[in-house]
Coordinates of C-alpha atoms in Angstrom, one line a residue:
X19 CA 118.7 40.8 -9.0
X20 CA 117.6 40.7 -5.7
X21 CA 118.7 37.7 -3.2
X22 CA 117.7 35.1 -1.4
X23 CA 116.6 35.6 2.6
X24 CA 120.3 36.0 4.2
X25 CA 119.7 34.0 7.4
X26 CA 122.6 34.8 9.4
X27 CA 120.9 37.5 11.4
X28 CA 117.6 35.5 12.5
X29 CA 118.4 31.6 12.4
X30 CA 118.8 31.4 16.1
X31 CA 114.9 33.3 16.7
X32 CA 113.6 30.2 13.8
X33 CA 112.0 32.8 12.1
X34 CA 114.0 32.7 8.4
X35 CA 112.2 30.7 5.7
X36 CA 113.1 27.6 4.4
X37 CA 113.7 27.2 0.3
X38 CA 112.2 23.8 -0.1
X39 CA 109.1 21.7 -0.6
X40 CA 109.5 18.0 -0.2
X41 CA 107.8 14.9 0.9
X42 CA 108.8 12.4 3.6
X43 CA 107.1 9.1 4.3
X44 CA 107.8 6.9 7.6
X45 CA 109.1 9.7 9.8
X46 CA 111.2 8.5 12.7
X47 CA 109.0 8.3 16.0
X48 CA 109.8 8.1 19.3
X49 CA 107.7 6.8 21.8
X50 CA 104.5 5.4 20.9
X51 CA 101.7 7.2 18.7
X52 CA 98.0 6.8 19.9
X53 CA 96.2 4.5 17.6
X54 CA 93.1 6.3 17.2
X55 CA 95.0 9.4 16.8
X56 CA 94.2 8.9 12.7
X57 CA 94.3 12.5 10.4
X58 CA 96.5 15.1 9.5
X59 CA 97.4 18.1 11.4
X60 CA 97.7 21.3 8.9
X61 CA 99.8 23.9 9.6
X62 CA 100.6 27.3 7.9
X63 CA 102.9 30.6 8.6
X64 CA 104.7 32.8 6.7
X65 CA 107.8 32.3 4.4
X66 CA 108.8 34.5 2.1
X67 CA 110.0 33.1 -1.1
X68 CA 112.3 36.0 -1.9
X69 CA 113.6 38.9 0.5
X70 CA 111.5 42.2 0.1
X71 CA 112.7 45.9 1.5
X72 CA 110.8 47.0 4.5
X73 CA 108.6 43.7 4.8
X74 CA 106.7 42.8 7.6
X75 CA 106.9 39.3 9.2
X76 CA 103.6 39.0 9.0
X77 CA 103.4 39.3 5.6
X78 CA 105.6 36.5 4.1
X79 CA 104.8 34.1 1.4
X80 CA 102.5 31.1 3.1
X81 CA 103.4 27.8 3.2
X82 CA 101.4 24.8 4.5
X83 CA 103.2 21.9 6.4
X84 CA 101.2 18.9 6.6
X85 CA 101.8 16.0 9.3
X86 CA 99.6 12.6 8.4
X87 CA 99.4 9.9 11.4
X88 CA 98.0 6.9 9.9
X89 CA 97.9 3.8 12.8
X90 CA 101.4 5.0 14.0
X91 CA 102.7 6.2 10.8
X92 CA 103.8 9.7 10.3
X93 CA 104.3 11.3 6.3
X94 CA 105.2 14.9 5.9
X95 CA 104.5 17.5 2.8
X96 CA 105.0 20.9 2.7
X97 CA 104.4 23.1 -0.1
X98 CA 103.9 27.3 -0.7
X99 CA 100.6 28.4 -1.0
X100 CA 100.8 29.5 -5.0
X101 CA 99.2 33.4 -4.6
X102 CA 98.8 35.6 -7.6
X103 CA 102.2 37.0 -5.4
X104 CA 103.9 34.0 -5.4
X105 CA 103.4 32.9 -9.2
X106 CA 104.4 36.7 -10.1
X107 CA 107.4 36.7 -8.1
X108 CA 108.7 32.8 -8.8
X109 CA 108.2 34.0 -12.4
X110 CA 110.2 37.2 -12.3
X111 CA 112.8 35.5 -10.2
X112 CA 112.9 38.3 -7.4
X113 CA 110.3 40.4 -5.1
X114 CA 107.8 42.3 -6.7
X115 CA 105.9 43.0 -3.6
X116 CA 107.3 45.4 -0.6
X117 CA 105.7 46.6 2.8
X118 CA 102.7 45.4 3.7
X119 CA 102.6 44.2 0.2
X120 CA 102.2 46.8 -2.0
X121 CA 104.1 46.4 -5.3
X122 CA 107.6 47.8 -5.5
X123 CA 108.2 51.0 -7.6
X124 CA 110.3 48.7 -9.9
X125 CA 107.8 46.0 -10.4
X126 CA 106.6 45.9 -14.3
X127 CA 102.5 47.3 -14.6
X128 CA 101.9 43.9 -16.0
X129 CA 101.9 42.2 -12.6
X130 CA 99.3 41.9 -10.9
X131 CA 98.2 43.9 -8.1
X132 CA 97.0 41.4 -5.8
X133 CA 99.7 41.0 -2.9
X134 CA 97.5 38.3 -0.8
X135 CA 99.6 35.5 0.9
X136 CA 97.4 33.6 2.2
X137 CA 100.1 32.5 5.1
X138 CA 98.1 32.7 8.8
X139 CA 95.7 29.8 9.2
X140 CA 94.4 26.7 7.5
X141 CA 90.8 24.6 8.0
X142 CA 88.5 22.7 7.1
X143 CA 85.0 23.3 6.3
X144 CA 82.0 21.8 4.2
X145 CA 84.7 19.4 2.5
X146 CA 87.3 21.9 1.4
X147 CA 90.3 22.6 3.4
X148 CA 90.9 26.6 3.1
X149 CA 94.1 28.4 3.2
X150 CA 93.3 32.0 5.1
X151 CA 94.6 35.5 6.1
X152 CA 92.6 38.5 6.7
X153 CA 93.1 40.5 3.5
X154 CA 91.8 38.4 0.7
X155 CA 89.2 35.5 0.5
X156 CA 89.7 31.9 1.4
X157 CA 92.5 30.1 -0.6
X158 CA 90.9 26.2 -1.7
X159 CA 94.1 24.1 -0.9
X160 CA 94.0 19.9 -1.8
X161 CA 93.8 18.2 0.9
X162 CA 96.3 15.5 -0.2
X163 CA 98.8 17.2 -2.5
X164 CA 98.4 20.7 -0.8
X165 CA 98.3 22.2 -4.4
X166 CA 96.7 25.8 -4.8
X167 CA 93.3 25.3 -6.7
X168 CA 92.5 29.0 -6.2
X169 CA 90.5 31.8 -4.3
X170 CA 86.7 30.4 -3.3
X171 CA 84.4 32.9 -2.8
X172 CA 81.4 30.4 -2.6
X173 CA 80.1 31.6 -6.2
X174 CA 80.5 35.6 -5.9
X175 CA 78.6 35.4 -2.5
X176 CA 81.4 37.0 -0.7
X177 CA 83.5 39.7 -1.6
X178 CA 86.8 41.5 0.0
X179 CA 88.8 40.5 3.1
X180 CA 87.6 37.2 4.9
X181 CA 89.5 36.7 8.6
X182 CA 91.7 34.2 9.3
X183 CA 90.0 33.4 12.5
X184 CA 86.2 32.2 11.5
X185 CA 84.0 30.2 14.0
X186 CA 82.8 26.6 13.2
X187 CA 79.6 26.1 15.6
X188 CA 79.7 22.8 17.0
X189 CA 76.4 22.7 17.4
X190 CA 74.9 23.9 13.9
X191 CA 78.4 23.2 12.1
X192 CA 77.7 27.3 10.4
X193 CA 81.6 29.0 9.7
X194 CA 80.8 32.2 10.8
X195 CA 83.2 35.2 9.7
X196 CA 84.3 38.8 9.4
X197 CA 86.3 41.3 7.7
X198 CA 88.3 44.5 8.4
X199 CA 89.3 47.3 6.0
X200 CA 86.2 45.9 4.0
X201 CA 85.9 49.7 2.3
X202 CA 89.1 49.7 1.4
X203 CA 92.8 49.8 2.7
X204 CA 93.0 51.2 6.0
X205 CA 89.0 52.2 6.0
X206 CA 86.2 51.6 9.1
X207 CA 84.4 49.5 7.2
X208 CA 83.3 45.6 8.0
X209 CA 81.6 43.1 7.0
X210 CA 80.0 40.0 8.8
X211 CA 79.2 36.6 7.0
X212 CA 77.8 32.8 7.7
X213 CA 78.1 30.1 5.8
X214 CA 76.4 27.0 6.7
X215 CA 77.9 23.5 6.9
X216 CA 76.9 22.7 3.3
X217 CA 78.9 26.0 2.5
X218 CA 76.5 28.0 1.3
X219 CA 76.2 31.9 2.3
X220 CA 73.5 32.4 4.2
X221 CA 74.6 35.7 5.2
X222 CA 76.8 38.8 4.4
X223 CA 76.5 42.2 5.9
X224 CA 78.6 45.6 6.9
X225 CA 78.4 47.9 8.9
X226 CA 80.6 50.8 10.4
X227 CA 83.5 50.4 13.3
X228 CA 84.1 53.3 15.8
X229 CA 87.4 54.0 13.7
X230 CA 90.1 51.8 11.3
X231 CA 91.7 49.1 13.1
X232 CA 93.5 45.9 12.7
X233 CA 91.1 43.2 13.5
X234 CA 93.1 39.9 13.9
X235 CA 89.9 37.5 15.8
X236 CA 86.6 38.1 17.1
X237 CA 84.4 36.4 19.7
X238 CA 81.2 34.1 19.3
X239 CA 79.1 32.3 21.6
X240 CA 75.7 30.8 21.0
X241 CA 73.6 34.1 21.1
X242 CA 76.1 36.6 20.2
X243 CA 78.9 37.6 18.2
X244 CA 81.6 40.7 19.5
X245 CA 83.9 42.9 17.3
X246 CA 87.0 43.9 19.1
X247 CA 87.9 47.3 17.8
X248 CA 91.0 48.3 19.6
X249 CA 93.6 50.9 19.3
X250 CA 96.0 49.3 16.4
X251 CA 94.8 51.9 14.4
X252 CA 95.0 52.0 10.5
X253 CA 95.5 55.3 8.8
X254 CA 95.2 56.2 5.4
X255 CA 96.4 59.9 6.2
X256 CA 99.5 58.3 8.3
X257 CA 100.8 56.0 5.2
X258 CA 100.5 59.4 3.1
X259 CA 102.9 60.7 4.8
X260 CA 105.8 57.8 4.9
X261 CA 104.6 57.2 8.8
X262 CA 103.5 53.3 10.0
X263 CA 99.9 52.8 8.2
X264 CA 99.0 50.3 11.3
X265 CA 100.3 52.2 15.1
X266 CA 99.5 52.1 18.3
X267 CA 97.1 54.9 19.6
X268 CA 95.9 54.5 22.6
X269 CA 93.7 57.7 22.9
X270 CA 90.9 56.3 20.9
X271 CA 90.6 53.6 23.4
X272 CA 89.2 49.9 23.1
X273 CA 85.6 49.4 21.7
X274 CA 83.4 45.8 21.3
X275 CA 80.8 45.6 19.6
X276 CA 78.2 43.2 20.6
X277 CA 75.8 41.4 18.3
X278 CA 72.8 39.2 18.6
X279 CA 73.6 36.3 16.5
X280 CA 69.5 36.4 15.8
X281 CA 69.9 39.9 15.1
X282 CA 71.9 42.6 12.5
X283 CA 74.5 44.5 12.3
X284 CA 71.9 47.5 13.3
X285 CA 71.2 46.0 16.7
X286 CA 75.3 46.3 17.3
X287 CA 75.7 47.7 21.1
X288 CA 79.4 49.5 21.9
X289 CA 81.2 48.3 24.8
X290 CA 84.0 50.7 25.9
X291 CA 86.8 49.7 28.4
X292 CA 90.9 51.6 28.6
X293 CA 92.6 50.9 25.4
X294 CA 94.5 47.6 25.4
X295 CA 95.0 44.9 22.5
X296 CA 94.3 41.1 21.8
X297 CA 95.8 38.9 19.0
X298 CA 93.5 35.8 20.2
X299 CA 90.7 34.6 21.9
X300 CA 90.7 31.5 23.9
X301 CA 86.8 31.1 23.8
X302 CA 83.7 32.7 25.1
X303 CA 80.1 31.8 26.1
X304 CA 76.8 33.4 27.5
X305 CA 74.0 33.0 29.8
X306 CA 71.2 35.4 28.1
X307 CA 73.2 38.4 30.8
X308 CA 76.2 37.9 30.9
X309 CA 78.8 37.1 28.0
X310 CA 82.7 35.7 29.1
X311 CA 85.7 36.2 27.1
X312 CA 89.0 34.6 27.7
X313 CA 91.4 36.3 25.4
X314 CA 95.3 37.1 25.2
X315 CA 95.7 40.1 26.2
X316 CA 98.4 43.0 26.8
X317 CA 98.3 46.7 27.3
X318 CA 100.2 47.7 24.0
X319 CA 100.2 46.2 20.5
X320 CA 103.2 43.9 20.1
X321 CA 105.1 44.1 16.9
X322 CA 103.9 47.4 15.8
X323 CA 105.3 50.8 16.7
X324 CA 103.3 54.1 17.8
X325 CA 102.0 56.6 15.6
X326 CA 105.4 58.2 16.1
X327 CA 107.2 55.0 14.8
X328 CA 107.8 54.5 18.2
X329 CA 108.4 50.7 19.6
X330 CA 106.1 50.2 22.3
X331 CA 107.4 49.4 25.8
X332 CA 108.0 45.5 25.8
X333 CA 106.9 44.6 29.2
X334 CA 103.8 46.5 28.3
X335 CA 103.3 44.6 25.4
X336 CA 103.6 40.8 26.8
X337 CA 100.1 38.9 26.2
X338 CA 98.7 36.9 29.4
X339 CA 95.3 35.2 29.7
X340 CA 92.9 38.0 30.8
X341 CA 89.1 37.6 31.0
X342 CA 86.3 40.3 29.8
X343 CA 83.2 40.3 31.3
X344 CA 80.1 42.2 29.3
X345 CA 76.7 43.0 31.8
X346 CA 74.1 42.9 29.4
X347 CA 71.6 43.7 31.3
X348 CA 73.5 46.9 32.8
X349 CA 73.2 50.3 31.8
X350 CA 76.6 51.0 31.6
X351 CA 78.6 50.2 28.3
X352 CA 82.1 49.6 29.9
X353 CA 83.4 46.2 30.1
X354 CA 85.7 44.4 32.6
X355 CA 89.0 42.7 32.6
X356 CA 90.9 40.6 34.5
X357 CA 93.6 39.0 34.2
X358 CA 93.6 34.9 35.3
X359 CA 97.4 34.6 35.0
X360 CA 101.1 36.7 34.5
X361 CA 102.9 34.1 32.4
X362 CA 103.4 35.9 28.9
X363 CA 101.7 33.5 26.4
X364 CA 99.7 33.4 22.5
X365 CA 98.2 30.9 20.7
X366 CA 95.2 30.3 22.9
X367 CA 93.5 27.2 21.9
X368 CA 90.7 24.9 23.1
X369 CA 88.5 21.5 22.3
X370 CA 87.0 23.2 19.1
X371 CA 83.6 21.1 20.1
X372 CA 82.7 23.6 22.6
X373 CA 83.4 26.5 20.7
X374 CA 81.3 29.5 21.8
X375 CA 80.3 27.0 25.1
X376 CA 81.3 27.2 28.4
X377 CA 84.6 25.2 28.8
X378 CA 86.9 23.9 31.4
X379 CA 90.2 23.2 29.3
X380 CA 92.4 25.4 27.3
X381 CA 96.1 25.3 26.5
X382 CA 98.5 28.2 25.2
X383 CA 102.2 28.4 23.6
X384 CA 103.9 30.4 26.5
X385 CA 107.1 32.7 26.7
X386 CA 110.4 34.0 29.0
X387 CA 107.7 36.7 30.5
X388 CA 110.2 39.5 29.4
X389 CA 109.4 38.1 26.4
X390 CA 107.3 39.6 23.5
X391 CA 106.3 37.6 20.8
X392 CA 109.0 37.6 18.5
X393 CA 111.3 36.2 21.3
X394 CA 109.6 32.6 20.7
X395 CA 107.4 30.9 22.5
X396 CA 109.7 28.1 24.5
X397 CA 106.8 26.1 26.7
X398 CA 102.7 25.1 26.6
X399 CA 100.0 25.8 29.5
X400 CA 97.2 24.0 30.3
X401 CA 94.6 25.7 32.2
X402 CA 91.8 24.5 34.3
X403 CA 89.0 26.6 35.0
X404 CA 87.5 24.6 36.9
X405 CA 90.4 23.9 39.7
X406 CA 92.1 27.1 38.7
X407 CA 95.1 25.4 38.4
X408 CA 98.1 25.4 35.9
X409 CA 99.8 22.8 34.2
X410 CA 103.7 24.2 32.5
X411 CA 105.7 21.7 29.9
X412 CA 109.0 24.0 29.4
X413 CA 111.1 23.2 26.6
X414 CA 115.2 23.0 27.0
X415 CA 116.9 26.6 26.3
X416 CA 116.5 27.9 22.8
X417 CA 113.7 25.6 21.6
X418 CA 110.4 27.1 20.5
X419 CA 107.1 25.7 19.9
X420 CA 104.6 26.5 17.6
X421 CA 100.7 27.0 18.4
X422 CA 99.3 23.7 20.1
X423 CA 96.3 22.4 18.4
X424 CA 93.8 19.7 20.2
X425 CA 92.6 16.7 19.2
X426 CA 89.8 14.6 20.5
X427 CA 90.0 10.8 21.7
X428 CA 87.3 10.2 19.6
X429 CA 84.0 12.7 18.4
X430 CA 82.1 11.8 22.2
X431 CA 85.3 11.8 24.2
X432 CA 84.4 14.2 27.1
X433 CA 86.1 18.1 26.9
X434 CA 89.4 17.4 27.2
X435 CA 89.9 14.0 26.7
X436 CA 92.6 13.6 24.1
X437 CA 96.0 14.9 22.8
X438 CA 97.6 18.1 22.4
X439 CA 99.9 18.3 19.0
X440 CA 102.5 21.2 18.7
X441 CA 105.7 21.5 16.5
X442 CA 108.4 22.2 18.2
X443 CA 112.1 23.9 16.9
X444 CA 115.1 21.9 18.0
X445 CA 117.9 24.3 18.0
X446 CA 121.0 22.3 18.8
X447 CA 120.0 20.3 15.9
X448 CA 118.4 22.9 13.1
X449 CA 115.6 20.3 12.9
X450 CA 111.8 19.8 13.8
X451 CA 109.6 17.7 15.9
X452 CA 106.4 16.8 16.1
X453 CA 105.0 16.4 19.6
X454 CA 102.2 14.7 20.8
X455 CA 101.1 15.3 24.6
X456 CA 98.4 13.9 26.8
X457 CA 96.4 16.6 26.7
X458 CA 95.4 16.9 30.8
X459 CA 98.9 16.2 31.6
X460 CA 101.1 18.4 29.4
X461 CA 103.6 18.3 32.8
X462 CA 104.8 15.2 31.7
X463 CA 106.3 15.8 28.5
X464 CA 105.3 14.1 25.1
X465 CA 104.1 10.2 24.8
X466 CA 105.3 10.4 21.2
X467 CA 108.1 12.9 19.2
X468 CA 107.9 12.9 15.2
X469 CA 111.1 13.7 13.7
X470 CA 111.6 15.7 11.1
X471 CA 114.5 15.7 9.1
X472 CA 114.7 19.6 8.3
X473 CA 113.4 22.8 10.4
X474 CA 109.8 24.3 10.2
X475 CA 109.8 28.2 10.9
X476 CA 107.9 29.6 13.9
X477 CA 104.2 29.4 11.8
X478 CA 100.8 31.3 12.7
X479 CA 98.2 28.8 12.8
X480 CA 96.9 25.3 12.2
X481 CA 94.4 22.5 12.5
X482 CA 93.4 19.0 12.9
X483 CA 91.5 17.3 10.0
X484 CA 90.6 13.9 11.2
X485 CA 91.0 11.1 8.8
X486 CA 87.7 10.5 6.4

């Protein structure tokens, strides 16, 4: 029988999972909490229920974490997302599931083949708050109770791997979304989808990348939509032979594909710039010529090795703010990039109401800059674009902080105007916070801390769901 997560060896990096699921009403709070600051900010990550040979971080069991601020009272909930993988494996009573989630030799033929975990983000959309990650379709989560009610795939309209990164237009409130390996495991294939605010599918296409690649988030601003297809490779041919199915090849290059939103996946046109990788995008927007990307970007894949099994070179591999540039109306198909700052950072977020707009604000968990990501992220940045300055909130030596997530003064507050949210790891104490910032003034530390009684893991991704 196979054990529990041992979490001697990775306490101190907050990365080990946590065995419980509880509720907790009338958290502690210190300060004083906005009062129009009235919803409940999701969060989700990866936490494996049982310890599994050769497994991936990134490929833990979910579990959603739920903070609910009602007129400066705090309740908290967690609860595991309950996959086909989790029911299978709580049943048996040990891991059925191994790398990258394929089923372990050992694991009866009964169980089921589906190894989704539904562990990297969490939204809400035409009334039903989604569990994601981007090999299965959406996961339909309760709102209140977080209990699993099951994979939606909006009536058979959608089939294979959804993203965990959609787009939410502010303007037309459409999700629009993509999928990688959408021929198969480790296949060139994609597909492209929009569903509309009332959640109907109103499209759902594929079409062909330059090669196999892992495809974490794409881009979209009013007129366009862009497919990074960069040099984390996926091969079929690779995992054959016992080598890494996802490496880091850098002589195919980095490829994005740019879309009319009016248009098809037909009218796609190739940009092609030296090979380098993004996780996230911050945002992006157009002016008819010209489309802007802020993304995080490093010159090597992070947390993957080369196609040698390699480690890639760390400093190499650090993520800083970089900005692409696409001239639409030049002949030439290569892109540009620049970078707008060194500090090594992920988690790019913005004021979701001007996604695919220009913007002025965003904000970013930030690192050591030696650091890659699995050294945790121990501060936040807010950027200006428009003073092209830099706002740092560190946090005290061995604290991390997870993603920050914004959150309007109110649905006509101007850009920026609100609070920034983030959970933060205490290490002296083995406990959690939640903090609430001023968003435009991140510098001077949180107006409000939550306390938590128990530790949430360093997570993926999350989101505000304001009070109905």
């Amino acid at each position: 029988m196979s054990q529990r997560h041992n979490l001697s060896s990775i306490d101190r990096s907050n990365l080990a999972p946590i065995q419980i699921e509880c509720d907790a009403d009338f958290l502690p709070v210190f300060g004083e909490l906005p009062r129009e600051l009235n919803g409940t900010l999701y969060r989700n990550g990866a936490n494996p229920q049982f310890e599994s040979p050769g497994a991936h971080w990134f490929f833990g069991d979910g579990m959603l974490h739920a903070f609910r601020i009602d007129n400066g009272r705090v309740s908290y909930r967690n609860r595991w997302v309950r996959t086909p993988k989790w029911l299978a494996e709580h049943d048996a009573g040990r891991p059925l599931f191994g790398a990258f989630n394929r089923k372990l030799p050992d694991a009866p033929s009964s169980v089921t083949d589906d190894g989704g975990v539904a562990n990297t983000n969490v939204l809400f959309h035409a009334g039903r708050l989604l569990a994601l990650e981007e090999g299965h379709p959406p996961t339909e989560i309760d709102p209140d109770t977080l209990a699993t009610r099951g994979y939606h795939d909006y009536g058979g309209a959608i089939t294979g791997p959804f993203t965990a990164h959609p787009k939410i237009d502010p303007v037309n409130g459409e999700m629009l979304f993509f999928g990688y390996n959408a021929g198969g495991p480790l296949t060139a294939r994609m597909s492209f989808g929009v569903i509309d605010r009332d959640g109907k599918v109103s499209r759902f296409e594929h079409f062909k990348a330059p090669f196999a690649a892992m495809v974490h988030d794409f881009i979209v601003t009013a007129r366009y939509v862009l497919f990074p297809i960069l040099p984390l490779t996926g091969s079929l041919w690779r995992a054959f032979l016992g080598k890494p199915p996802y490496a880091w090849e850098p002589g195919k290059g980095a490829y994005v594909g740019v879309m009319p939103r009016a248009g098809s996946p037909k009218d796609i046109r190739w940009f092609r710039s030296e090979a380098c990788f993004v996780f996230h995008v911050m945002n992006a927007w157009d002016d008819g010529e010209r489309i802007i990307a802020d993304v995080m970007q490093s010159e090597q894949a992070p947390l993957f090795p080369d196609v040698n099994g390699h480690p890639t070179d760390p400093e190499r591999s650090r993520a800083r703010l970089c900005r692409w540039t696409f001239d639409l109306a030049a002949n030439s198909d290569r892109f540009q990039r620049t970078y707008l700052d060194d500090t090594t950072g992920e988690f790019p977020r913005i004021d979701d109401r001007f996604t695919g707009l220009p913007t002025r604000h965003g904000w970013y968990a930030s690192a050591n800059p030696a650091s890659q990501l699995l050294g945790g992220m121990s501060g936040l940045v807010h950027v200006d674009h428009h003073t092209s300055t830099r706002a740092h909130y560190r946090l005290p030596p061995g604290d991390t902080t997870s993603e920050p997530v914004f959150v309007p003064r109110s649905a006509n507050a101007d850009e920026g105007d609100g609070w920034l949210l983030a959970v933060l790891w205490r290490a002296r104490d083995k406990r959690s916070d939640l903090a609430v910032f001023n968003a435009t003034d991140i510098a001077s530390g949180p107006i409000a801390l939550v306390q938590l009684g128990h530790r949430i893991p360093d997570g993926f991704h999350g989101n505000w769901v304001a009070a109905r």
